[in-house]
XYZ file of N, CA and C in Angstrom:
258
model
N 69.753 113.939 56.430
C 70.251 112.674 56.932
C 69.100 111.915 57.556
N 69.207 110.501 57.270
C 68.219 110.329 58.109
C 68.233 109.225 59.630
N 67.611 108.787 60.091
C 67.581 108.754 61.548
C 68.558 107.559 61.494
N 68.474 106.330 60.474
C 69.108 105.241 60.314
C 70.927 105.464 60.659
N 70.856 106.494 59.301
C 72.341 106.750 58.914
C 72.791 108.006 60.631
N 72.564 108.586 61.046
C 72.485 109.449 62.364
C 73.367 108.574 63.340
N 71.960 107.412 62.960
C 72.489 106.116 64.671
C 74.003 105.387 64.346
N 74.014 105.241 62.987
C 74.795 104.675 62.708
C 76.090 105.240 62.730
N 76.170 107.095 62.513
C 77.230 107.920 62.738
C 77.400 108.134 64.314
N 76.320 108.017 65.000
C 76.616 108.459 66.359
C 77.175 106.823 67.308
N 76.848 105.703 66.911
C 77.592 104.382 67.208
C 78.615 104.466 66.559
N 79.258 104.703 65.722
C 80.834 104.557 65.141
C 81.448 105.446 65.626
N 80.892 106.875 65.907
C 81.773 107.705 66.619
C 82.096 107.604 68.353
N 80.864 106.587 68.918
C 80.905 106.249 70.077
C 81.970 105.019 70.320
N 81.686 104.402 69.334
C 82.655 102.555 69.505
C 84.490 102.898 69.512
N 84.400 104.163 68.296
C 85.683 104.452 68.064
C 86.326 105.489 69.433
N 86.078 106.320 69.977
C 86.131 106.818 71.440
C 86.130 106.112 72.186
N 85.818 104.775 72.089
C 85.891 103.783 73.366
C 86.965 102.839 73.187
N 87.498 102.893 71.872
C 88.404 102.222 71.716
C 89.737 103.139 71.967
N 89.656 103.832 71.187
C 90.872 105.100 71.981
C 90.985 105.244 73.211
N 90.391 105.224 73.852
C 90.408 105.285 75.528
C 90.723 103.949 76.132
N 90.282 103.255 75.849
C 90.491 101.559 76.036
C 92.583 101.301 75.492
N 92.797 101.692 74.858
C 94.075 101.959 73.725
C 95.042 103.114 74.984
N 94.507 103.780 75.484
C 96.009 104.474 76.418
C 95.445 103.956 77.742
N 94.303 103.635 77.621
C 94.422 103.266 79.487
C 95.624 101.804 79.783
N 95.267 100.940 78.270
C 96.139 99.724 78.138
C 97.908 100.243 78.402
N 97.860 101.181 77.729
C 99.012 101.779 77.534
C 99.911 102.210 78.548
N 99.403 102.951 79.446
C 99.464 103.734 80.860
C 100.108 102.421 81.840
N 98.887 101.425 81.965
C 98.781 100.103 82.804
C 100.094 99.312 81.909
N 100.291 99.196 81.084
C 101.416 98.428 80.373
C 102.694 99.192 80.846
N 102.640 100.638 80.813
C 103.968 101.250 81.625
C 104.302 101.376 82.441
N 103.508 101.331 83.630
C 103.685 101.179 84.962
C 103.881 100.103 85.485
N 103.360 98.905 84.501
C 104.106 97.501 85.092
C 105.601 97.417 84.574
N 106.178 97.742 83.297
C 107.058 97.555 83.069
C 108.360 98.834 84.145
N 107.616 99.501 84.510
C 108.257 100.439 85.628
C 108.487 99.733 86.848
N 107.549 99.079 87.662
C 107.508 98.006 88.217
C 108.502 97.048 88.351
N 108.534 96.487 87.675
C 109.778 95.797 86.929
C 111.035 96.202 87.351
N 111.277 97.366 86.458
C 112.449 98.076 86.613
C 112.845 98.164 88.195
N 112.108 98.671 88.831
C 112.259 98.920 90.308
C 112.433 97.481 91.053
N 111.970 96.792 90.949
C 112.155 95.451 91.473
C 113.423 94.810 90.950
N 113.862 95.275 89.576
C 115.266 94.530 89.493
C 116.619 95.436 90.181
N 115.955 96.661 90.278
C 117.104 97.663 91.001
C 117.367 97.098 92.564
N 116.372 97.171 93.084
C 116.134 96.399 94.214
C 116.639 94.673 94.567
N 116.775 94.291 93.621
C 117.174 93.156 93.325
C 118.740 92.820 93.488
N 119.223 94.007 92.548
C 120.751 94.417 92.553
C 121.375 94.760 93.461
N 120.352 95.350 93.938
C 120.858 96.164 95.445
C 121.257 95.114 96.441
N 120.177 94.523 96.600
C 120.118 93.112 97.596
C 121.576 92.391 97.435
N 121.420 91.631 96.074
C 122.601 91.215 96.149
C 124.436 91.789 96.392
N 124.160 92.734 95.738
C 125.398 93.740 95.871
C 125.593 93.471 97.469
N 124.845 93.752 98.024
C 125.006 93.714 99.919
C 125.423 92.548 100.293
N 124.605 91.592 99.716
C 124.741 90.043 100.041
C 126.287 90.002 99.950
N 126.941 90.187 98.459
C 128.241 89.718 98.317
C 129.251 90.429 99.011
N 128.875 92.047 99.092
C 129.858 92.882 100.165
C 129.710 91.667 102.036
N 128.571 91.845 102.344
C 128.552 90.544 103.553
C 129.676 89.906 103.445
N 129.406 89.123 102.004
C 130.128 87.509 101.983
C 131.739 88.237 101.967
N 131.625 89.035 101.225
C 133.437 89.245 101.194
C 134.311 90.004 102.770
N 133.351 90.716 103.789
C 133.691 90.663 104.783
C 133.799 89.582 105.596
N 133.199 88.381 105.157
C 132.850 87.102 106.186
C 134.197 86.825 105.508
N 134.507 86.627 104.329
C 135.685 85.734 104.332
C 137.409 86.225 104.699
N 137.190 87.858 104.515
C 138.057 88.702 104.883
C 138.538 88.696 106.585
N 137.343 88.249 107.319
C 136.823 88.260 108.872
C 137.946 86.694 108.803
N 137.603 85.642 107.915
C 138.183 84.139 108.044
C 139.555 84.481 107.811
N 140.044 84.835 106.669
C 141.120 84.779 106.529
C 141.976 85.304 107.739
N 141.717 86.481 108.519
C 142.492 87.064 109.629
C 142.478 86.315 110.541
N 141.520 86.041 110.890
C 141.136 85.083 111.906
C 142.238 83.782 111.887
N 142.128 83.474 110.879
C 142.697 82.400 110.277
C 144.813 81.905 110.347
N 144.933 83.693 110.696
C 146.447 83.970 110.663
C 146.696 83.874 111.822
N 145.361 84.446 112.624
C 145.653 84.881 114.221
C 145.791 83.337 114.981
N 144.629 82.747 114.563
C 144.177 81.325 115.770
C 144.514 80.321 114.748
N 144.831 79.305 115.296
C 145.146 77.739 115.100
C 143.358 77.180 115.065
N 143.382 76.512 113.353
C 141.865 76.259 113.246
C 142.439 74.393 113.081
N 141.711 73.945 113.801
C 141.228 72.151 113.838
C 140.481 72.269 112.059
N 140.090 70.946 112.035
C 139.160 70.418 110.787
C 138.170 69.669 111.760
N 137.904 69.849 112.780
C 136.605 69.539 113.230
C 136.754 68.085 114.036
N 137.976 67.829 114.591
C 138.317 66.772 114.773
C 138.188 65.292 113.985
N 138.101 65.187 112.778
C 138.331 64.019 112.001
C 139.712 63.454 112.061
N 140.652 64.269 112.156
C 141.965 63.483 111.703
C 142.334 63.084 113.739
N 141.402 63.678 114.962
C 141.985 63.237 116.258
C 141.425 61.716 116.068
N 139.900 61.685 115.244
C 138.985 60.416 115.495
C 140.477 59.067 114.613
N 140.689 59.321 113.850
C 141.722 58.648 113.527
C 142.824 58.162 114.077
N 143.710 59.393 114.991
C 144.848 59.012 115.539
C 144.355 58.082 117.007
N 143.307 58.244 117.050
C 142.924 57.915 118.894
C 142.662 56.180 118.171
N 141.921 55.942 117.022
C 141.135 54.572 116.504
C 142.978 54.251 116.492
N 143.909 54.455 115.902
C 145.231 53.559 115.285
C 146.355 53.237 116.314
N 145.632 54.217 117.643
C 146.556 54.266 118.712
C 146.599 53.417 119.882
N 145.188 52.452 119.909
C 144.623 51.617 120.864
C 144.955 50.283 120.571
């Protein structure tokens, strides 16, 4: 063999090893973001799931509330009777 053809086997066998390695490190880094991901939308779910359990005690909290006490509208309809009564 000679020294030409050598360099030329020992660069193709080098370029191609660097590409294989280059090829799962991509690979590895491509799965762990998409893992990433995953975990952040679980987390995501989670969040909200809580959020809406909250909201459905807040309105569960209104409705009782609601049976127990006499609720106004914020006085709009007194601003009325007091303006038609003068």
């Amino acid at each position: 063999m000679s020294t030409a053809s050598k360099l030329t086997l020992a660069g193709t066998s080098i370029m191609a090893t660097g590409i294989v390695v280059f090829v799962h490190y991509a690979q590895r880094s491509e799965k762990a973001a998409m893992h990433a991901g995953v975990v952040r939308d679980v987390e995501q779910q989670r969040v909200k799931k809580e959020r809406q359990a909250d909201f459905d005690m807040q309105q569960a909290l209104e409705r009782e509330y609601r049976t127990v006490q006499p609720v106004h509208d914020g006085g709009a309809s007194n601003q009325v009777q007091a303006g038609s009564g003068g």
